[in-house]
XYZ file of C-alpha atoms in Angstrom:
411
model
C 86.482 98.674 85.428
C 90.054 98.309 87.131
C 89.492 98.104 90.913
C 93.079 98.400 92.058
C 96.655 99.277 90.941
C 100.018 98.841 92.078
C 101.840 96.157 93.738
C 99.112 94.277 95.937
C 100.391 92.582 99.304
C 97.527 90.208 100.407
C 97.996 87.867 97.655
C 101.505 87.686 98.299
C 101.064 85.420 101.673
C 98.799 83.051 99.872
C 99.172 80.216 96.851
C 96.215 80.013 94.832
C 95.403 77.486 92.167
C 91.612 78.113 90.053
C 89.046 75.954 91.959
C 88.017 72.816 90.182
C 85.145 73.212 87.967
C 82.511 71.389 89.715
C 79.598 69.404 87.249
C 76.584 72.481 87.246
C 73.394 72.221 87.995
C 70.345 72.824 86.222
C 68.911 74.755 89.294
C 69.716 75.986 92.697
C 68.038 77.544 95.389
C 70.550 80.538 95.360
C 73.371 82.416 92.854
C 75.522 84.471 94.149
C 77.024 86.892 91.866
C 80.309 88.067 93.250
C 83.119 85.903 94.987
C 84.746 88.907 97.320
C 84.198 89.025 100.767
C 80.554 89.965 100.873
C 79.906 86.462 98.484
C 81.952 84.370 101.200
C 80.251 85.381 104.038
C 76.750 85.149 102.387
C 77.964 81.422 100.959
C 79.022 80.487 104.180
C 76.120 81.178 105.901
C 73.537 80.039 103.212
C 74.929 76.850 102.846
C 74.509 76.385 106.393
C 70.517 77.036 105.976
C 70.743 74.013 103.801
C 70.209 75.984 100.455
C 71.597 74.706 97.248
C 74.275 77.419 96.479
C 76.439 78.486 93.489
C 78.744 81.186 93.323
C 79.979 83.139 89.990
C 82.791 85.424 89.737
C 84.389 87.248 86.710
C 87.931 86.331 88.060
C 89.332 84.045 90.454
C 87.679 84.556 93.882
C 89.140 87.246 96.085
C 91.424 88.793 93.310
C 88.970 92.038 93.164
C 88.321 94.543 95.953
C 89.272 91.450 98.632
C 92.856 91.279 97.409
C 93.465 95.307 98.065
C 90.808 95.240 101.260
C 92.882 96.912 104.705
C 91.067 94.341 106.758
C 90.440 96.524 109.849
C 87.349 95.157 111.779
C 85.772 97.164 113.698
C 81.872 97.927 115.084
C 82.385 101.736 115.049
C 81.677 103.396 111.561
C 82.943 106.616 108.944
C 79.684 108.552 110.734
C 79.890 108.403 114.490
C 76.958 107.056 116.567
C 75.637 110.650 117.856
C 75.336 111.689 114.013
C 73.303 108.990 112.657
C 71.260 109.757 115.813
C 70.756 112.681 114.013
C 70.122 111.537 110.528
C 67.796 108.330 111.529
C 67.035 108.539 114.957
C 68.185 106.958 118.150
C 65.972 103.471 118.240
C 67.701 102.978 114.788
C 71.070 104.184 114.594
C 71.702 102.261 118.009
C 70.338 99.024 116.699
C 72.343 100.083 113.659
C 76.128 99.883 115.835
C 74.234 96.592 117.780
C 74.094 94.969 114.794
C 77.791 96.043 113.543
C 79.200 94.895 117.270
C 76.847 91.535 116.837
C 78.750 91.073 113.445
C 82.283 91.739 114.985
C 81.384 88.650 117.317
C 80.193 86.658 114.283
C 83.182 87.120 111.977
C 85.021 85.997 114.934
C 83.585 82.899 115.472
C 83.505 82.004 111.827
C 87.159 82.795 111.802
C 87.527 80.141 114.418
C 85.524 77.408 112.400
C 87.138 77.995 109.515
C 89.959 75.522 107.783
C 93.501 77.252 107.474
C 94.289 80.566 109.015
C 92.922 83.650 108.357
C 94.791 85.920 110.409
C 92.026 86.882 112.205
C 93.146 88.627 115.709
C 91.320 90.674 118.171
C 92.529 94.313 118.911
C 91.164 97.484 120.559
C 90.773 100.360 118.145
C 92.183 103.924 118.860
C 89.953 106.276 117.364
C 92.066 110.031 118.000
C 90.685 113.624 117.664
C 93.041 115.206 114.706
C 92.856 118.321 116.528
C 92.022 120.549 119.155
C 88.713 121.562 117.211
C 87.552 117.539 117.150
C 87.848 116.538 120.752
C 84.543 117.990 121.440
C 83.289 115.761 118.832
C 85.288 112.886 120.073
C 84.280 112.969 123.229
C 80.615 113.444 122.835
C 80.542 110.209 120.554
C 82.599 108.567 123.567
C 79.654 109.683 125.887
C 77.091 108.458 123.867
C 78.554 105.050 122.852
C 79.302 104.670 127.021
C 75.359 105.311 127.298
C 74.271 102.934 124.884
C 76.516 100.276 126.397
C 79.337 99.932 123.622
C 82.764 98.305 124.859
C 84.514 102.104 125.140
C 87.164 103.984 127.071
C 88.028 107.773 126.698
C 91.915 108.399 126.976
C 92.983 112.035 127.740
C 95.719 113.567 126.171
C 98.625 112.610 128.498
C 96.925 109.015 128.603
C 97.163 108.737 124.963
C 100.467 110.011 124.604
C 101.839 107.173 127.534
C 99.689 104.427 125.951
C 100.252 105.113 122.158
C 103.831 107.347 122.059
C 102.109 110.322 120.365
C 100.620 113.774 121.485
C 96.940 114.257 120.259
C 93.831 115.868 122.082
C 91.927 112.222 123.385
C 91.213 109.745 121.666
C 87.999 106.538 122.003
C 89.255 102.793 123.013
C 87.024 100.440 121.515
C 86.481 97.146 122.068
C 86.043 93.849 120.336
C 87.259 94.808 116.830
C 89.906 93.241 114.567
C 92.301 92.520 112.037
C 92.474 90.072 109.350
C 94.130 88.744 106.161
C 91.200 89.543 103.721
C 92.605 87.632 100.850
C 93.191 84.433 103.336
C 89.769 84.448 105.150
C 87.679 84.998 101.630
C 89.939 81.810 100.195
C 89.227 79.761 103.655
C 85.217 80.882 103.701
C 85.117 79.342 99.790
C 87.324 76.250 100.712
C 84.411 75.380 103.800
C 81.916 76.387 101.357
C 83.048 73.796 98.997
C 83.883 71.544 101.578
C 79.934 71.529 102.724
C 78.755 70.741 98.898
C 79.200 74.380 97.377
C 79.698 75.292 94.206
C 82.195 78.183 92.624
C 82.453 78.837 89.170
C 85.662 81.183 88.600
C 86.059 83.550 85.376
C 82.170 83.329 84.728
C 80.194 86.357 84.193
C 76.629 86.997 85.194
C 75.242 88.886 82.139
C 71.225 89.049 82.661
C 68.637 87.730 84.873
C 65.327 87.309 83.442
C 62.264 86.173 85.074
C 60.988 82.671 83.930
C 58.017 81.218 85.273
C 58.304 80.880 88.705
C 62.392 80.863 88.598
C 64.841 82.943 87.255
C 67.104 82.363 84.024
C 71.056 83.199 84.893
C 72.371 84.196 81.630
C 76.416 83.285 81.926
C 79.281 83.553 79.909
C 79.610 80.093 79.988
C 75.655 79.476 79.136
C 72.247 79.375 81.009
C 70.770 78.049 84.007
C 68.524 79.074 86.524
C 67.854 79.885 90.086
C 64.980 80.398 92.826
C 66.907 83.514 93.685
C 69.673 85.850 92.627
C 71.784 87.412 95.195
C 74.437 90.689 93.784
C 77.618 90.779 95.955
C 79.157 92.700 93.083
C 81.018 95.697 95.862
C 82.291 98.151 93.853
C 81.618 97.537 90.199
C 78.737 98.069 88.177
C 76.081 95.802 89.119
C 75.001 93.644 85.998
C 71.311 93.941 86.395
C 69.761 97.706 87.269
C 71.477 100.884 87.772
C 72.854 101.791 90.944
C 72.477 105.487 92.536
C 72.664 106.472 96.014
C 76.176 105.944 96.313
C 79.946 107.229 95.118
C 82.465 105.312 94.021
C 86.156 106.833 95.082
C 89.772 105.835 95.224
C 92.143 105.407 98.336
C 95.661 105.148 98.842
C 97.819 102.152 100.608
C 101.061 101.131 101.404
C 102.168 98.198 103.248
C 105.662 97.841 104.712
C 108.935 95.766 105.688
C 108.167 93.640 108.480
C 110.002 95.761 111.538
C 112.333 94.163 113.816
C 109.795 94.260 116.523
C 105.775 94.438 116.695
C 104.626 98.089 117.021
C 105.728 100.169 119.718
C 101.965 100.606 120.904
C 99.235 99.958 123.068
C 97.983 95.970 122.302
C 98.866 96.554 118.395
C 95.607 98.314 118.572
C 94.104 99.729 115.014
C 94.404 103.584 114.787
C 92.831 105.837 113.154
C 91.708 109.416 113.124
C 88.859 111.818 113.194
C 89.892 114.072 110.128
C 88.586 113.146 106.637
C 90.254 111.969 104.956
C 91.485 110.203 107.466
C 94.614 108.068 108.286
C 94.338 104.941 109.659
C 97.509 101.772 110.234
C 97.543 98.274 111.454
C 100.070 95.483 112.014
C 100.311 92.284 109.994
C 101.165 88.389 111.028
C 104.571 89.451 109.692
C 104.605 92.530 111.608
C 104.518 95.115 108.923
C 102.394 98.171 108.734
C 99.489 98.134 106.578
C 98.621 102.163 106.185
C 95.960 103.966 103.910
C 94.211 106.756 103.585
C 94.379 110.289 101.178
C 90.861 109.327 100.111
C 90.208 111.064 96.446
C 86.475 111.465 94.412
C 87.677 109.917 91.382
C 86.837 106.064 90.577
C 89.094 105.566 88.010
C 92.624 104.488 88.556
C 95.743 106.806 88.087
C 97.134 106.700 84.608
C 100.247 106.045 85.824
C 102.482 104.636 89.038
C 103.978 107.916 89.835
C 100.701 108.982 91.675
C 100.771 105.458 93.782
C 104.425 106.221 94.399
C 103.627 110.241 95.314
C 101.060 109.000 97.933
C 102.879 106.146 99.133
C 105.819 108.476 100.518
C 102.908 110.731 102.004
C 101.459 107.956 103.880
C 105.106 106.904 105.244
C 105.554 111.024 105.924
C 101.934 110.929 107.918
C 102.718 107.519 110.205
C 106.185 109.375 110.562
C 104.819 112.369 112.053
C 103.250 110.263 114.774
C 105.932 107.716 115.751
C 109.149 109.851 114.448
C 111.873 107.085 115.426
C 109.640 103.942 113.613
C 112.009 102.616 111.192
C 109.565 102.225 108.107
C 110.063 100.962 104.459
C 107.548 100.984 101.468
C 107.530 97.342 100.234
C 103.783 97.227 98.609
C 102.103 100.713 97.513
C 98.905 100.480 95.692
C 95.665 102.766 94.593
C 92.377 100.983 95.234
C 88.379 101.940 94.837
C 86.186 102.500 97.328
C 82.399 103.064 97.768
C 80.567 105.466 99.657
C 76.960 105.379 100.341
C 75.018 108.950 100.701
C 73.584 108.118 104.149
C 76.693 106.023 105.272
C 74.907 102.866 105.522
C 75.289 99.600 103.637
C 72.317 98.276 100.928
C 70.720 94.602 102.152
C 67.796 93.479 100.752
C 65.177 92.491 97.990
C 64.896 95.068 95.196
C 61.847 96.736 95.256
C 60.563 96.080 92.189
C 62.385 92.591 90.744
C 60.929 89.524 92.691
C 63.782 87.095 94.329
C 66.666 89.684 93.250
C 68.655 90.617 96.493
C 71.404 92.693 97.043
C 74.465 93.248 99.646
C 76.503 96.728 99.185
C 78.426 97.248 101.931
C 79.537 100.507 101.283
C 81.586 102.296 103.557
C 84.735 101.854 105.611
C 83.233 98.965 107.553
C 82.631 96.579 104.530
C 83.472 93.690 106.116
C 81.136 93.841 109.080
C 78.397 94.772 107.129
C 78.967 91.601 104.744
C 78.576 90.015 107.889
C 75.562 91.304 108.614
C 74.074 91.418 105.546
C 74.802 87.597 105.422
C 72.414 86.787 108.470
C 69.451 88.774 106.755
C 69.528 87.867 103.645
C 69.734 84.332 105.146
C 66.596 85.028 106.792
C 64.966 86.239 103.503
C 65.838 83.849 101.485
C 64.555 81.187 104.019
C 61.117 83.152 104.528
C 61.999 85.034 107.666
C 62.096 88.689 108.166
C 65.255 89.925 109.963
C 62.968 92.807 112.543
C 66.439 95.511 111.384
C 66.102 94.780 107.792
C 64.200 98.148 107.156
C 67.033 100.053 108.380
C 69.526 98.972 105.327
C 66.942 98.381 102.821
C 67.270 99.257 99.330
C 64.011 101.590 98.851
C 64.771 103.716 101.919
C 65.637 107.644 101.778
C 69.753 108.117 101.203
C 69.658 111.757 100.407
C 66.136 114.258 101.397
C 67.754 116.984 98.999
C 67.707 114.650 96.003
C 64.852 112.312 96.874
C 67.274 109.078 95.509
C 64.883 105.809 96.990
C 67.225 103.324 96.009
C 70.386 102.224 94.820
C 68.931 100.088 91.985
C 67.134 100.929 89.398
């Protein structure tokens, strides 16, 4: 399955040579299938819990869904706070944004540990009702992040307009979110990983897991060998054990482009985006260019050609023009990407319900960094014999969608 197509900026900033291959093991305590961003974090922070830890990936390590990742950080998610009040109740969905604030301040201060430089900066986000008809909604989810205690601020419409340069109804600050060079910070996670006694194995692929005694036979392209436990970081491609429901796999739209002659004519080169689906959404670079995507589309497969890349490139560039008219802006990098979408909006953590030692992280959704993150800390714990007290919120058996009955997004 291609993941992305067009001209890709991320691995433009960084040289990349294929990782030595180190001598293998007959057995660790943990495989991770997957080397994006959701395998980094989870090998950083297993390694840590002094597990024996090997990672696999088809390609080189960040060249899938890593190398065309936006890398906007941020705690707030695609369904506001007051709606997944709604859909799962208040105890949870609060705990729910806790955790996703709790993993904003942990990718920070791995970013800060880390060898090299990811790019990793804080910013305030600027989330903006579209239009008149979505500042009610706007400012009720303001309200109720302000009441649960969420680093907020509401700006009116003539606040906006001084702080940002464009007229729109109100708009959220939040606080304590981020930007980053995805391709960078998945390469420096893998080079501390192998620095503390890791092991990646690049262009391998995972083909079966089968249950052998009291361990589990890994089934690889480049032969057999076997682990305590499995975990699938596999993002947006099929998963190579089970079946996976629950969720939709779509395609966005990004451009990234010229570095300007100054940084962005904005409040704190905060990250914007909108309250419209799909939505719009722009951040700066180290080398002060725009990175811009949206035109979200329910298809997974990539355009048959570069003319649709190129179509919804200059839309992009027409969109960010309509909100700072006088920003000189040039296309350098315009690609197509996929995307995945869970039915309740909320990542997949956990053990499989019915395979023993097989755990998965899925962090579907426009926050798939942050719930990596988080996803890293409890499978951590369940892989060490703890039981993280949120786990049940994200877990793999829960309900994603009444109308269907779907339990679980492996089969």
């Amino acid at each position: 399955m291609r993941i992305h197509s067009g001209s890709l900026y991320w691995p433009t900033t960084l040289q990349v040579s294929p990782r030595r291959v180190p001598k293998r093991e007959d057995t660790y305590d943990v495989i991770i299938v997957g080397g994006g961003m959701s395998g980094a974090l989870c090998a950083y922070t297993f390694i840590r819990k002094g597990l024996s830890v090997a990672v696999f990936d088809k390609r080189q390590v960040a060249a899938g869904s890593s190398s065309a990742n936006t890398g906007l950080l941020q705690y707030s998610n695609d369904i506001m706070l007051h709606e997944l009040i709604e859909q799962i109740g208040e105890k949870n969905a609060v705990e729910f944004y806790r955790l996703c604030l709790e993993a904003m301040e942990d990718l920070q201060t791995v970013a800060k540990q880390l060898p090299g430089n990811p790019e990793f900066y804080s910013r305030p986000s600027i989330y903006y009702a579209s239009d008149e008809a979505d500042e009610e909604r706007i400012y009720t989810e303001y309200k109720t992040l302000k009441k649960h205690g969420f680093p907020c601020d509401y700006w009116d419409q003539e606040t906006l307009k001084a702080k940002m340069g464009f007229d729109k109804p109100g708009a959220i600050v939040t606080y304590g979110d981020a930007e980053v060079n995805p391709y960078k910070f998945v390469n420096c996670l893998f080079d501390d990983f192998e620095e503390h006694g890791g092991h990646i194995f690049e262009f391998t692929e995972v083909e079966d897991v089968k249950e052998e005694n009291d361990r589990l036979r890994i089934k690889t392209s480049a032969g057999d060998l076997h682990a305590k436990q499995v975990v699938f970081t596999t993002g947006y491609e099929t998963v190579p054990v089970g079946k996976r429901i629950g969720a939709d796999i779509n395609r966005s739209y990004v451009i990234v482009t010229e570095p300007l002659d100054q940084m962005p004519p904005w409040y704190e080169e905060a990250l914007i985006w909108e309250s419209k689906r799909p939505y719009l959404y722009i951040r700066s670079s180290a080398e002060r260019r725009l990175v811009i995507g949206g035109l979200d589309e329910e298809v997974a497969e990539m355009p048959t050609s570069d003319e649709r890349i190129t179509e919804c490139g200059e839309q992009l560039k027409m969109q960010v023009k309509a909100l700072f008219p006088h920003l000189p802006i040039e296309i350098a990098y315009s690609y197509c990407a996929t995307f995945g979408e869970s039915l309740d909006n909320l990542p997949f953590i956990g053990e499989h319900p019915h395979k023993r030692n097989h755990y998965y992280l899925l962090g579907y959704g426009g926050n798939g960094t942050v719930y990596s993150m988080m996803g890293a800390k409890m499978l951590a714990d369940a892989l060490t014999g703890n039981e993280h007290p949120s786990a049940h919120i994200v877990q793999l058996n829960r309900a994603v969608d009444p109308e269907c009955d779907s339990r679980t997004v492996v089969q």
